[in-house]
Short mmCIF file of C-alpha atoms and ligand atoms in Angstrom, two decimals:
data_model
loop_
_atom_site.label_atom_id
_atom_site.label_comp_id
_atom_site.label_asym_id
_atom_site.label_seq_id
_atom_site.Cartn_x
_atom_site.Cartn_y
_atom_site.Cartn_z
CA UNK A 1124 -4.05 -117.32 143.90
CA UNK A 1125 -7.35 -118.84 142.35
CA UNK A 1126 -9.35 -115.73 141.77
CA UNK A 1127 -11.96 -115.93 139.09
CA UNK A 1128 -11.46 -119.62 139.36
CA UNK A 1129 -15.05 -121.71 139.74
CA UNK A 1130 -14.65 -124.70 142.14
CA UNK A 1131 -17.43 -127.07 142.58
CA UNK A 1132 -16.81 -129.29 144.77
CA UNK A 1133 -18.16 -132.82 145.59
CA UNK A 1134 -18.67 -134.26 149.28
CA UNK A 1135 -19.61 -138.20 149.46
CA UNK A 1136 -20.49 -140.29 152.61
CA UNK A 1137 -17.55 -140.93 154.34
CA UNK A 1138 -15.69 -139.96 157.97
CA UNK A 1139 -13.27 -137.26 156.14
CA UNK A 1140 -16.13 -135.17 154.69
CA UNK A 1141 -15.09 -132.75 158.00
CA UNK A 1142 -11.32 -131.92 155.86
CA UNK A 1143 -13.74 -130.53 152.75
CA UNK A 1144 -14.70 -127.79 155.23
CA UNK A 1145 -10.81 -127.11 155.49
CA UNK A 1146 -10.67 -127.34 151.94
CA UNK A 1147 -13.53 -125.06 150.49
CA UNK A 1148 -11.91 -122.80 153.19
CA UNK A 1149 -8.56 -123.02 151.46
CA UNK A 1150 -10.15 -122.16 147.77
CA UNK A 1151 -12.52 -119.58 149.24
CA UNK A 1152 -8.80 -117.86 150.88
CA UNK A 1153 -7.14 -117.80 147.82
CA UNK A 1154 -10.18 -115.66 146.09
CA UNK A 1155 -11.93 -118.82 143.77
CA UNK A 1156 -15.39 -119.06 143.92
CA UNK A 1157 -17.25 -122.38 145.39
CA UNK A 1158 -20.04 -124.35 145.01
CA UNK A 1159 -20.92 -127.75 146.65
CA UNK A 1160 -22.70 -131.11 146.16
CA UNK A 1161 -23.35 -133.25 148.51
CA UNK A 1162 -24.79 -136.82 149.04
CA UNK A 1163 -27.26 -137.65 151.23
CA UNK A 1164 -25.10 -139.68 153.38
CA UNK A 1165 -22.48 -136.79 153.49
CA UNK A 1166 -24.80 -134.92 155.14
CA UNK A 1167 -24.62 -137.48 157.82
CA UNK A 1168 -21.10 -136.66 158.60
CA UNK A 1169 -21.00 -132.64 158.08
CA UNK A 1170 -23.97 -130.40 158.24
CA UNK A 1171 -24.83 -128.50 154.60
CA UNK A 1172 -25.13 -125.47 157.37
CA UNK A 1173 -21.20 -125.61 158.36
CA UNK A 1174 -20.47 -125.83 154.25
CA UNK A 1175 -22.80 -123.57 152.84
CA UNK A 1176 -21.00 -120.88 155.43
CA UNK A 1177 -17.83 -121.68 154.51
CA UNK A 1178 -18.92 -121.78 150.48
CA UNK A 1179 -20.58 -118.91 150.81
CA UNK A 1180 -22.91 -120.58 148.28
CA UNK A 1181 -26.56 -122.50 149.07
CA UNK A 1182 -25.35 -126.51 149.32
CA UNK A 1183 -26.64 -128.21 146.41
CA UNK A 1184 -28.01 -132.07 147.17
CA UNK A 1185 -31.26 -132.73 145.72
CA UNK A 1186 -32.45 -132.85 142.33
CA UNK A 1187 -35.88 -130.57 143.82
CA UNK A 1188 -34.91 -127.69 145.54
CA UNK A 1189 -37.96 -126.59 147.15
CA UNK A 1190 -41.46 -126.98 147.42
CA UNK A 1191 -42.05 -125.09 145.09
CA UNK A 1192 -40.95 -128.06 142.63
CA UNK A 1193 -37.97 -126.13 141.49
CA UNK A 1194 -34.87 -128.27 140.43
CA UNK A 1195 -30.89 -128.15 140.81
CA UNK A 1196 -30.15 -127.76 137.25
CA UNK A 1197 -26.86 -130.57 137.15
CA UNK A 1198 -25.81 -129.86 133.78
CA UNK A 1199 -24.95 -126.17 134.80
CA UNK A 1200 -23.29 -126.93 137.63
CA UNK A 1201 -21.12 -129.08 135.95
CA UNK A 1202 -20.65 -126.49 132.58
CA UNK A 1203 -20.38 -123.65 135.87
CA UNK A 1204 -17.11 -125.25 136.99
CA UNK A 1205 -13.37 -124.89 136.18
CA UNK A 1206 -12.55 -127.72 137.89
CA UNK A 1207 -14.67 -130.15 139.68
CA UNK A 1208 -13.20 -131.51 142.91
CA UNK A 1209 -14.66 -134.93 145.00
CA UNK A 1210 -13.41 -135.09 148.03
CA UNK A 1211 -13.72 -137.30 150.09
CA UNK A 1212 -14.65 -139.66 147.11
CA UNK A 1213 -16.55 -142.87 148.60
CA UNK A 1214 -15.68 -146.19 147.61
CA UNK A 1215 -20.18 -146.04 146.52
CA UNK A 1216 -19.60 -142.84 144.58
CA UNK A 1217 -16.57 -143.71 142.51
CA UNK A 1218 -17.96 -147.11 141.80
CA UNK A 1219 -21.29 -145.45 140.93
CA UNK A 1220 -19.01 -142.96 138.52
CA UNK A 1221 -16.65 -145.72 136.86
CA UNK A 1222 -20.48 -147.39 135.81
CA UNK A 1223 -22.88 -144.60 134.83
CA UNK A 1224 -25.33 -144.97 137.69
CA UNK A 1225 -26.89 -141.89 138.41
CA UNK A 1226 -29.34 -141.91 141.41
CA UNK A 1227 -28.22 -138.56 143.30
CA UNK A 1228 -27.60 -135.20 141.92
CA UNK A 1229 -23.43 -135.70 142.73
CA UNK A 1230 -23.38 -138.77 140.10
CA UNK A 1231 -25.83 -136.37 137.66
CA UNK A 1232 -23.05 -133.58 137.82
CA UNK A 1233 -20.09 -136.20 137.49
CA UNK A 1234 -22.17 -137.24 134.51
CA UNK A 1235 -22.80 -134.17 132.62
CA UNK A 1236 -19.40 -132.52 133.51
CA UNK A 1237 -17.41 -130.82 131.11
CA UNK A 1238 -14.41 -129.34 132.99
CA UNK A 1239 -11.55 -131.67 134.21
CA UNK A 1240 -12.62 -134.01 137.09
CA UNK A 1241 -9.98 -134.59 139.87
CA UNK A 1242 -11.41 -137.30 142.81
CA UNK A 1243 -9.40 -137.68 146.01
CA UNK A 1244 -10.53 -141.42 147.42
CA UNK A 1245 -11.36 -141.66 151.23
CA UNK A 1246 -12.27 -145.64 152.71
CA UNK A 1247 -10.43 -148.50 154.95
CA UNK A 1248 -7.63 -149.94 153.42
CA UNK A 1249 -9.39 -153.29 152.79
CA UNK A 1250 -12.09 -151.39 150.53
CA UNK A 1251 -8.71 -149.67 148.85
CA UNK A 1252 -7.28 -152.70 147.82
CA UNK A 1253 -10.59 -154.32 146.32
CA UNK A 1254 -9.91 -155.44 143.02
CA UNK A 1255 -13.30 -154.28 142.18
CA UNK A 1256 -12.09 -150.55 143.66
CA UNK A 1257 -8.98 -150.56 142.07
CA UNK A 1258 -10.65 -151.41 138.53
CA UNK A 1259 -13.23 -148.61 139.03
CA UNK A 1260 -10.56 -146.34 139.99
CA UNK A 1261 -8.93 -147.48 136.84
CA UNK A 1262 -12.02 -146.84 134.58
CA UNK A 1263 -12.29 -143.02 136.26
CA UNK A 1264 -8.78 -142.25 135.08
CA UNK A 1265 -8.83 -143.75 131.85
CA UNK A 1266 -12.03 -141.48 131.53
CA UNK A 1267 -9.48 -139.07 131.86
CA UNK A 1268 -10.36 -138.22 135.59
CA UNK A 1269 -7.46 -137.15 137.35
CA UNK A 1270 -6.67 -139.16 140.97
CA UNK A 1271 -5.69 -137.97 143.80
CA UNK A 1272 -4.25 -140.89 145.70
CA UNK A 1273 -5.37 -141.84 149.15
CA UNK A 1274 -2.35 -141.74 151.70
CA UNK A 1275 -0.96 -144.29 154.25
CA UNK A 1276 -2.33 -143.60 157.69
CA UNK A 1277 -4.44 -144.30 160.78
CA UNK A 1278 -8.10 -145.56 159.83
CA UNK A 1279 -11.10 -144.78 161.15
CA UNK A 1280 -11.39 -148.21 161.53
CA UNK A 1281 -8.38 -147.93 163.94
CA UNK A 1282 -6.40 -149.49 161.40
CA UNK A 1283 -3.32 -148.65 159.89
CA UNK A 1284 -2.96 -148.34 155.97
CA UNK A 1285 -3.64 -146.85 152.72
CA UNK A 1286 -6.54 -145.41 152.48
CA UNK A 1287 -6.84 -142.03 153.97
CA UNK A 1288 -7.86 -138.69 151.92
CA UNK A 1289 -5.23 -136.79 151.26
CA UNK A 1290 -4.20 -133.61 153.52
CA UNK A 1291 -6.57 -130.68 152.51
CA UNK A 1292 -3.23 -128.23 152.43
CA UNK A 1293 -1.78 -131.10 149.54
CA UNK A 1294 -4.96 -130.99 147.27
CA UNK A 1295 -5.27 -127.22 147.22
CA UNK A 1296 -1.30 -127.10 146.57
CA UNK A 1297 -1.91 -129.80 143.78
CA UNK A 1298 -5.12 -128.19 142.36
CA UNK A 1299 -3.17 -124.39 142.32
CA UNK A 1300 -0.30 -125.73 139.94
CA UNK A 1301 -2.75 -127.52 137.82
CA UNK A 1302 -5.40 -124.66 137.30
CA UNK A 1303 -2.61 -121.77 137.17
CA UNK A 1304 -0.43 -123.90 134.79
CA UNK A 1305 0.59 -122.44 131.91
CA UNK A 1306 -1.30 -124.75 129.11
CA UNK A 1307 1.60 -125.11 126.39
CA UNK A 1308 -1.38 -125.96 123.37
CA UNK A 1309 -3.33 -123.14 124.66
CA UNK A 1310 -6.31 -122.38 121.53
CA UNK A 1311 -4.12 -124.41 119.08
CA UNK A 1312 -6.73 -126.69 116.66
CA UNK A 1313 -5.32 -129.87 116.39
CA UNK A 1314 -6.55 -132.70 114.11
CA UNK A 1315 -6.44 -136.03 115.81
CA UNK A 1316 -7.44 -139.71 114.08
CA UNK A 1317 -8.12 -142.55 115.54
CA UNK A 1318 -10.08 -146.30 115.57
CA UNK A 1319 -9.95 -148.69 112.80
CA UNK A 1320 -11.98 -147.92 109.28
CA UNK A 1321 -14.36 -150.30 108.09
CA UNK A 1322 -14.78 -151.06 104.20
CA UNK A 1323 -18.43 -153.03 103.83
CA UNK A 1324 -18.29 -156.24 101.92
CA UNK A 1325 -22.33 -156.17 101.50
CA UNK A 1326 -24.96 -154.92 103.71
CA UNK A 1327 -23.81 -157.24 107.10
CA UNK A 1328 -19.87 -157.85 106.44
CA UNK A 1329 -16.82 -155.55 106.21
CA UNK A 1330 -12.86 -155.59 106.58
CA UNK A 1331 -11.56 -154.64 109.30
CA UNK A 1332 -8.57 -154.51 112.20
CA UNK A 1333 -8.43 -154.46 115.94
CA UNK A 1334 -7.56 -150.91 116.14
CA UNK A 1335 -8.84 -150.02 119.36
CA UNK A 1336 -9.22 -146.43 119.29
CA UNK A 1337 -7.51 -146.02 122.56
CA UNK A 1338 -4.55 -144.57 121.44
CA UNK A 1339 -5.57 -141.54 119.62
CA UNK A 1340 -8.40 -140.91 122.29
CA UNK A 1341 -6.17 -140.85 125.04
CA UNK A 1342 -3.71 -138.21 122.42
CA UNK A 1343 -7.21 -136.16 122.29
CA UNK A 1344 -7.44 -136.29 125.67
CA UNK A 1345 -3.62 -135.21 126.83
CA UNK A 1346 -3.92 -132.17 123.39
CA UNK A 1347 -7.48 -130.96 124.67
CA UNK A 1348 -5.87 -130.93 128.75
CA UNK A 1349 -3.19 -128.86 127.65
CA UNK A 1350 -5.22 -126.09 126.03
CA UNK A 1351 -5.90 -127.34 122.42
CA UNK A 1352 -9.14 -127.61 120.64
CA UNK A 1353 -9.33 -131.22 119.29
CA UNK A 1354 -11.18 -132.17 116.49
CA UNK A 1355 -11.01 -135.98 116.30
CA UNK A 1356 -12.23 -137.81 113.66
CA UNK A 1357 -12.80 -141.49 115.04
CA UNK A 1358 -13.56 -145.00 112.91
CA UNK A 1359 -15.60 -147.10 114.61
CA UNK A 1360 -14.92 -147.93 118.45
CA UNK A 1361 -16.93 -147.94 121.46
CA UNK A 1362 -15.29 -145.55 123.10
CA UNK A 1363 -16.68 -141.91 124.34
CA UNK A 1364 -15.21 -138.38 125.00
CA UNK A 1365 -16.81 -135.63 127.22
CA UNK A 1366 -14.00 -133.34 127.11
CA UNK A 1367 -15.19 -130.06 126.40
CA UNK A 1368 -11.92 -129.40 124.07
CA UNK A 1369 -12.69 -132.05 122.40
CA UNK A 1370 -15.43 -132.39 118.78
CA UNK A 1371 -15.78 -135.74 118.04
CA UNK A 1372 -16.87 -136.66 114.52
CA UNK A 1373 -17.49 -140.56 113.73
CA UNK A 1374 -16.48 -142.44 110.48
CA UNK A 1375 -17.14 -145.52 109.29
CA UNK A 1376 -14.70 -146.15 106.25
CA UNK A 1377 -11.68 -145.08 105.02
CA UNK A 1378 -13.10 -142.79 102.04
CA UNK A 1379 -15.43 -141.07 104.62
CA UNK A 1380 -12.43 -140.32 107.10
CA UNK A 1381 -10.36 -139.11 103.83
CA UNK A 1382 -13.07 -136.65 103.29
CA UNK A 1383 -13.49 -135.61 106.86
CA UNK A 1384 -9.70 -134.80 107.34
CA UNK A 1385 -9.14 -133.08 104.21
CA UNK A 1386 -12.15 -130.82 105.07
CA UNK A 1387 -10.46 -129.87 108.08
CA UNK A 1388 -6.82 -130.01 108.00
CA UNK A 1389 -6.74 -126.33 106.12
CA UNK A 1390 -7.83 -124.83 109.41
CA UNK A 1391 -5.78 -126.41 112.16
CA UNK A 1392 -2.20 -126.11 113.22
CA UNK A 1393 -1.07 -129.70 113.57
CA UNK A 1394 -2.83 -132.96 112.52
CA UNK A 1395 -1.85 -136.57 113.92
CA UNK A 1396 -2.79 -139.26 112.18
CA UNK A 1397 -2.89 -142.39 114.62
CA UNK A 1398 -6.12 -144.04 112.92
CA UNK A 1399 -5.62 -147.69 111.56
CA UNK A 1400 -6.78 -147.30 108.06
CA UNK A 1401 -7.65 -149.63 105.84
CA UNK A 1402 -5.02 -149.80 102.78
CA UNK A 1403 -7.55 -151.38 100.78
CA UNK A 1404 -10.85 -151.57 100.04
CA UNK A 1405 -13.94 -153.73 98.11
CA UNK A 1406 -14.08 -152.25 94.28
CA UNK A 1407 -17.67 -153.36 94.71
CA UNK A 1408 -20.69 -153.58 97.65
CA UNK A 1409 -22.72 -156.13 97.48
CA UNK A 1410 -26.24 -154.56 97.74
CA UNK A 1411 -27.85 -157.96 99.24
CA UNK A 1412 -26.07 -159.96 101.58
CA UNK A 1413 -23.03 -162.38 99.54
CA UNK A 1414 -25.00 -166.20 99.81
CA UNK A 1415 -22.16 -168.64 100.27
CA UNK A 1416 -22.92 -170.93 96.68
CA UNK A 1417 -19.66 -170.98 95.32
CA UNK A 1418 -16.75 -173.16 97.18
CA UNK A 1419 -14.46 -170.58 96.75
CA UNK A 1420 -14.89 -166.68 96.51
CA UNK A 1421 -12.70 -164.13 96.35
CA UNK A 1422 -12.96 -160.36 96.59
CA UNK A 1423 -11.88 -157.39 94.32
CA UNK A 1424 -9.94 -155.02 96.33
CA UNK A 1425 -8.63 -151.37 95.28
CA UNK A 1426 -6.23 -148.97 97.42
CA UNK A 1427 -8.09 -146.15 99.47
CA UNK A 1428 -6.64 -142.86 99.42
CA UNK A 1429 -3.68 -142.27 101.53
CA UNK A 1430 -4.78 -139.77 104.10
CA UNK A 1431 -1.41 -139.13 105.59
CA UNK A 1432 0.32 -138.03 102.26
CA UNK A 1433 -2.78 -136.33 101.24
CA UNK A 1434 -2.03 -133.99 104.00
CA UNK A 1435 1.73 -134.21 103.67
CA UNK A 1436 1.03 -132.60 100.41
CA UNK A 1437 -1.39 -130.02 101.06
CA UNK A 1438 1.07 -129.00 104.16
CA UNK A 1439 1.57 -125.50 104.56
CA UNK A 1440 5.05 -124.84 106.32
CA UNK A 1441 2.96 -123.28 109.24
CA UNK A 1442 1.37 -126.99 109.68
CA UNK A 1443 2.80 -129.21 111.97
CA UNK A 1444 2.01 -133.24 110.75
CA UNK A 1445 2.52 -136.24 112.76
CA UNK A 1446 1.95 -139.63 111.29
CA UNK A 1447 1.95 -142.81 113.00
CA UNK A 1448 3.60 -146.57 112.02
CA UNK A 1449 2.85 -150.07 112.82
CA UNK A 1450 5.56 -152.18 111.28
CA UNK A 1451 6.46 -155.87 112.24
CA UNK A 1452 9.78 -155.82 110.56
CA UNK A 1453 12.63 -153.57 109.38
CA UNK A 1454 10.85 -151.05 111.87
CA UNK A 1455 13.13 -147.65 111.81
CA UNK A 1456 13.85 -148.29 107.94
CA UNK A 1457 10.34 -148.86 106.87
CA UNK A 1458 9.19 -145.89 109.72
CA UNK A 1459 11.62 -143.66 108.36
CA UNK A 1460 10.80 -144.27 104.63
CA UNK A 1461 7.20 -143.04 105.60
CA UNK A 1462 8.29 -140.14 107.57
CA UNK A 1463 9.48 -139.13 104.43
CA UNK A 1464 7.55 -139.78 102.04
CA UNK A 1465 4.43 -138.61 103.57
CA UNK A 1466 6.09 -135.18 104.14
CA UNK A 1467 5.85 -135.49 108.17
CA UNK A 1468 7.75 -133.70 110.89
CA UNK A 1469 7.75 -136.82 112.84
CA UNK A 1470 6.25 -140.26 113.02
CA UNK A 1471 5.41 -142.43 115.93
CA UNK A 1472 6.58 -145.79 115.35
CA UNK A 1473 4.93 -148.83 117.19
CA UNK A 1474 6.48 -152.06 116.86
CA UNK A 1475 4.38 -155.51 116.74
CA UNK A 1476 7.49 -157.35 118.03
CA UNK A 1477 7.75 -155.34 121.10
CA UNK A 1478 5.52 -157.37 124.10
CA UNK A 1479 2.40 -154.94 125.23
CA UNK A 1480 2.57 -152.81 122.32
CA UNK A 1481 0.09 -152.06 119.75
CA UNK A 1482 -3.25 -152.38 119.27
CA UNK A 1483 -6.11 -153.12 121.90
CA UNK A 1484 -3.94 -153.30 125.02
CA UNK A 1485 -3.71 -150.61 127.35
CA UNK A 1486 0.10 -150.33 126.82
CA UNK A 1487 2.25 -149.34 123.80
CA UNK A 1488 5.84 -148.81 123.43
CA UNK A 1489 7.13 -146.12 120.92
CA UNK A 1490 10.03 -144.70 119.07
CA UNK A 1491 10.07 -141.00 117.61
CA UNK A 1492 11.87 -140.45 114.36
CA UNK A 1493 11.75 -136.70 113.23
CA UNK A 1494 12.31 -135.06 110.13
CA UNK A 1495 15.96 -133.70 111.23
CA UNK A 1496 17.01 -137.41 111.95
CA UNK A 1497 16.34 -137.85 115.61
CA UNK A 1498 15.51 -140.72 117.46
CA UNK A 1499 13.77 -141.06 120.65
CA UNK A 1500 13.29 -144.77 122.54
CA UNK A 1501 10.56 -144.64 125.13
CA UNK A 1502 9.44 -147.40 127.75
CA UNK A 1503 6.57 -149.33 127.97
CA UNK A 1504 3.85 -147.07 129.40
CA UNK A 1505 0.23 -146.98 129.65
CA UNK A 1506 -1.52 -145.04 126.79
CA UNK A 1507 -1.76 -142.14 128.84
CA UNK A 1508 1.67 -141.52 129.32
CA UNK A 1509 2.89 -142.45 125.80
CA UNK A 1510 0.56 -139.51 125.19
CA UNK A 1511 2.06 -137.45 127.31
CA UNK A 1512 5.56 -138.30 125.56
CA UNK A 1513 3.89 -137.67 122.17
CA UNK A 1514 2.46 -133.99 123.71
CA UNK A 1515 5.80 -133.16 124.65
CA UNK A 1516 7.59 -133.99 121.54
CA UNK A 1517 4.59 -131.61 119.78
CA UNK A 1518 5.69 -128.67 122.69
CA UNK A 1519 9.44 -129.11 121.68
CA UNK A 1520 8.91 -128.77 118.00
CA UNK A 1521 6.73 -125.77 118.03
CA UNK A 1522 9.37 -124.24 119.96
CA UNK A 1523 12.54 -125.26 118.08
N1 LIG B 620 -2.56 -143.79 106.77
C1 LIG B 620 -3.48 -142.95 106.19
N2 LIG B 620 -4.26 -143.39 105.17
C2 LIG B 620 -4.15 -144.64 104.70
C3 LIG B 620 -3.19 -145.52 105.30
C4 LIG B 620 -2.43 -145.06 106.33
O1 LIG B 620 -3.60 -141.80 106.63
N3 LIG B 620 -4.93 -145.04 103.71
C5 LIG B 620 -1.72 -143.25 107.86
C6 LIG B 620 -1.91 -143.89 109.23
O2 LIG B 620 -2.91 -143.19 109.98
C7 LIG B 620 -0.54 -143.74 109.86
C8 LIG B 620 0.41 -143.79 108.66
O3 LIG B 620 -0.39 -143.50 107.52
O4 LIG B 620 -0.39 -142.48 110.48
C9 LIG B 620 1.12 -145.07 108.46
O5 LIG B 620 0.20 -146.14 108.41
P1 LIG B 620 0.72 -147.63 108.21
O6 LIG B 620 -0.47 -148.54 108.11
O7 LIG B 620 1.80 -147.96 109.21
O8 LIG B 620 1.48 -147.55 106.84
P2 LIG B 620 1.03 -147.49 105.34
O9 LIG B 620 1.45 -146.17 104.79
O10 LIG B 620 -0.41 -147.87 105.19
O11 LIG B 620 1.98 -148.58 104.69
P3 LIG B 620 2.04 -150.19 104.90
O12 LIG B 620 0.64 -150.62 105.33
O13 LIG B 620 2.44 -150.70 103.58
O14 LIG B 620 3.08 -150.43 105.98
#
C-alpha cells in the first residue's frame, strides 16, 4: 500500500501516454495521492479530462492557469512529491532533461525537483538505440535519476524491438518496493568529501590534481537515497547536486576543507573522506601574478593538515570513519598502514595500476580493508555501483 504517499506524475508526447491512465489508476488503488503534468503534445494522445478523473486532481500543463493570470507554481509541485514518475518519457523530454532546457512546465518541475526522479522511456527502437538517446539517458542517471528500462516488443511503428514503456502493473510493483523500502541510513548525518583542493600559487595559478569529484558525489548520492542527511564538503569540480538529503558546501583549498570538516564531524555519525587533498601546499601567495624573469624558479612548499587523522583523532567510539587510498604501488601494505594510522574503521583502496580505475573516469575498481583485518575485492563498476558496495559495507558495520 502507498497511502500518504505523493505521486506526481509526468505524461510526455508519445503513443503509450493511454498506460499512465492505468497507472495513476494503480497508485490512486493502493491509497497514494496523485498529481499530473502533462506536455502539450501528450495531450494529443490522452485527454487531461480522462486523467484529471482518474487523478482525482486538476491536470497541471501550463505555466498560466487561467485567465485570470494565475500560474502553476513548478517548484511546489516538484517539493509536493515523494516520488516523481515520467511515464511515458519521450525521446524530446528526456533529451530536453539530460540538457537543462526548460520550455514547458514538465521540464520546469524536472528542473526544480527535489524528491527522487524515476523516468520510464517510451519511442521506436531506432530512436532507442541513438547514441545521442543513449548518452542523454546516461546523463539522467548519473544525475541520479533512476531508469526504468523500455522493454522488447511490438512498435507502434509496427516494428519489433526495444523500445516499448514498460507494463503499468511492473512500474507500480517497482515503485511500491522502492517507496516502502526500509531506508537502512534512515536520519543518520553523514560527512562526505570529495573533488580535488586547490593551493593558489599567486592570484591566477594553483596546484592541483584531476580529482574529479565524481566519486564522492555519486557516495552522497547512494548515503542521501538510503535515508541519510549528507553534508558534503566538495573542492572544486563542476559538478551539481539537487538531492534534497544532500547540503553541499564548496572549498577551494585544503586548509579551508580542514576547517569545514572539523566544524562538522562532532555532529555526524560517520564521515568518509574520498576528497583528493593536496599533501602540500605554497608557504607563500604571491599577491601579484609570479612574472617569469628568472630561468629557473622553484616554489616553497609546506604539508597541509591531514584531515583524515585529524578526525581519526577526535573519533568518538560512536563515530564511524572511512578514509579513502590512491596508491600506485605496494597497494594493501601502504592502504593498510593508513587504515591504521589514521584511526579508520575501513579504507577504500583504489589502485592506479588497475585499467578504468581512479580518477576522472566513470569507473573505479576497489578493495575494502577494515579495521578487524578483512579484505573485500570488488569488480570494475561504474561509480554508482562502487557506491553502492561502499553503502553496504557502511550497513554491515553499523550492524556488526
Ligand atoms: N587525506 C586528508 N587530508 C590530507 C591528505 C589526505 O584527509 N591532507 C585523506 C584523503 O581524503 C584520503 C586519505 O587521507 O581519504 C588518504 O589519502 P592519500 O592521498 O591516499 O594518502 P596520504 O595520507 O596523503 O599519503 P600519501 O600521499 O603519502 O600516499
Amino acid at each position: 500500500m502507498l497511502s500518504s504517499k505523493k505521486i506526481l506524475i509526468g505524461i510526455c508526447g508519445s503513443i503509450a501516454a493511454y498506460k499512465s491512465a492505468e497507472l495513476i489508476r494503480l497508485f490512486i488503488k493502493s491509497g497514494a495521492e496523485v498529481k499530473v503534468v502533462m506536455t502539450q503534445s501528450a495531450v494529443e494522445f490522452i485527454t487531461p479530462l480522462t486523467i484529471a478523473t482518474l487523478s482525482k486532481n486538476p491536470v497541471n500543463k501550463d505555466f498560466v492557469k487561467n485567465d485570470a493570470g494565475e500560474w502553476t507554481n513548478h517548484v511546489e509541485l516538484g517539493l509536493w512529491a515523494d516520488a516523481f514518475i515520467i511515464a511515458p518519457a519521450s525521446a524530446n523530454s528526456i533529451a530536453k532533461f539530460a540538457n537543462g532546457i526548460c520550455d514547458n512546465l514538465l521540464s520546469a518541475v524536472y528542473l526544480s525537483a527535489k524528491c527522487p526522479v524515476y523516468f520510464a522511456p517510451a519511442m521506436d527502437l531506432d530512436m532507442w538505440k541513438h547514441p545521442s538517446t543513449q548518452k542523454n539517458i546516461g546523463k539522467l542517471v548519473a544525475y541520479g535519476n533512476t531508469l526504468i528500462k523500455p522493454t522488447h516488443g511490438e512498435l507502434a511503428s509496427g516494428l519489433i524491438g526495444e523500445g516499448r514503456m514498460a507494463e503499468p502493473e511492473d512500474i507500480f510493483d517497482f515503485l511500491q518496493i522502492q517507496l516502502n523500502a526500509e531506508k537502512p541510513l534512515l536520519n543518520k548525518n553523514i560527512l562526505v568529501t570529495a573533488g580535488p583542493t586547490y593551493e593558489a600559487i599567486d592570484p591566477v595559478r594553483f596546484i592541483g590534481n584531476h580529482s574529479s569529484g565524481k566519486m564522492g558525489f555519486a557516495l552522497a548520492e547512494e548515503l542521501a537515497d538510503q535515508g541519510a542527511h549528507v553534508t558534503l564538503i566538495s573542492g572544486p569540480t563542476h559538478l551539481l547536486t539537487n538531492h534534497k538529503n544532500i547540503s553541499i558546501k564548496r572549498v577551494t583549498s585544503a586548509g579551508e576543507m580542514f576547517e569545514q570538516c572539523v566544524r562538522y564531524f562532532p555532529s555526524v555519525d560517520i564521515a568518509i573522506m574520498s576528497a583528493a587533498v593536496a599533501d602540500y601546499t605554497p608557504v607563500e601567495v604571491a599577491t601579484q601574478k609570479i612574472k617569469k624573469t628568472e630561468n629557473e624558479f622553484s616554489l616553497s612548499l609546506t604539508k597541509t593538515k591531514d584531515i583524515l587523522a585529524e578526525l581519526g583523532k577526535l573519533k568518538k567510539p560512536e563515530q564511524l570513519l572511512v578514509g579513502f587510498a590512491l596508491e600506485t604501488t605496494n597497494e594493501i601494505e601502504n592502504a593498510t598502514g593508513k587504515l591504521k594510522k589514521k584511526n579508520l574503521d575501513f579504507i577504500v583502496l583504489n589502485s592506479l595500476n588497475d585499467k578504468g580505475a581512479g580518477f576522472q573516469g566513470d569507473t573505479n575498481k576497489i578493495t575494502i580493508l577494515d579495521k578487524n583485518g578483512k579484505t573485500e575485492t570488488f569488480e570494475l563498476k561504474t561509480k554508482q555501483e562502487v557506491a553502492q558496495d561502499i553503502v553496504n559495507k557502511i550497513v554491515s558495520t553499523l550492524h556488526a
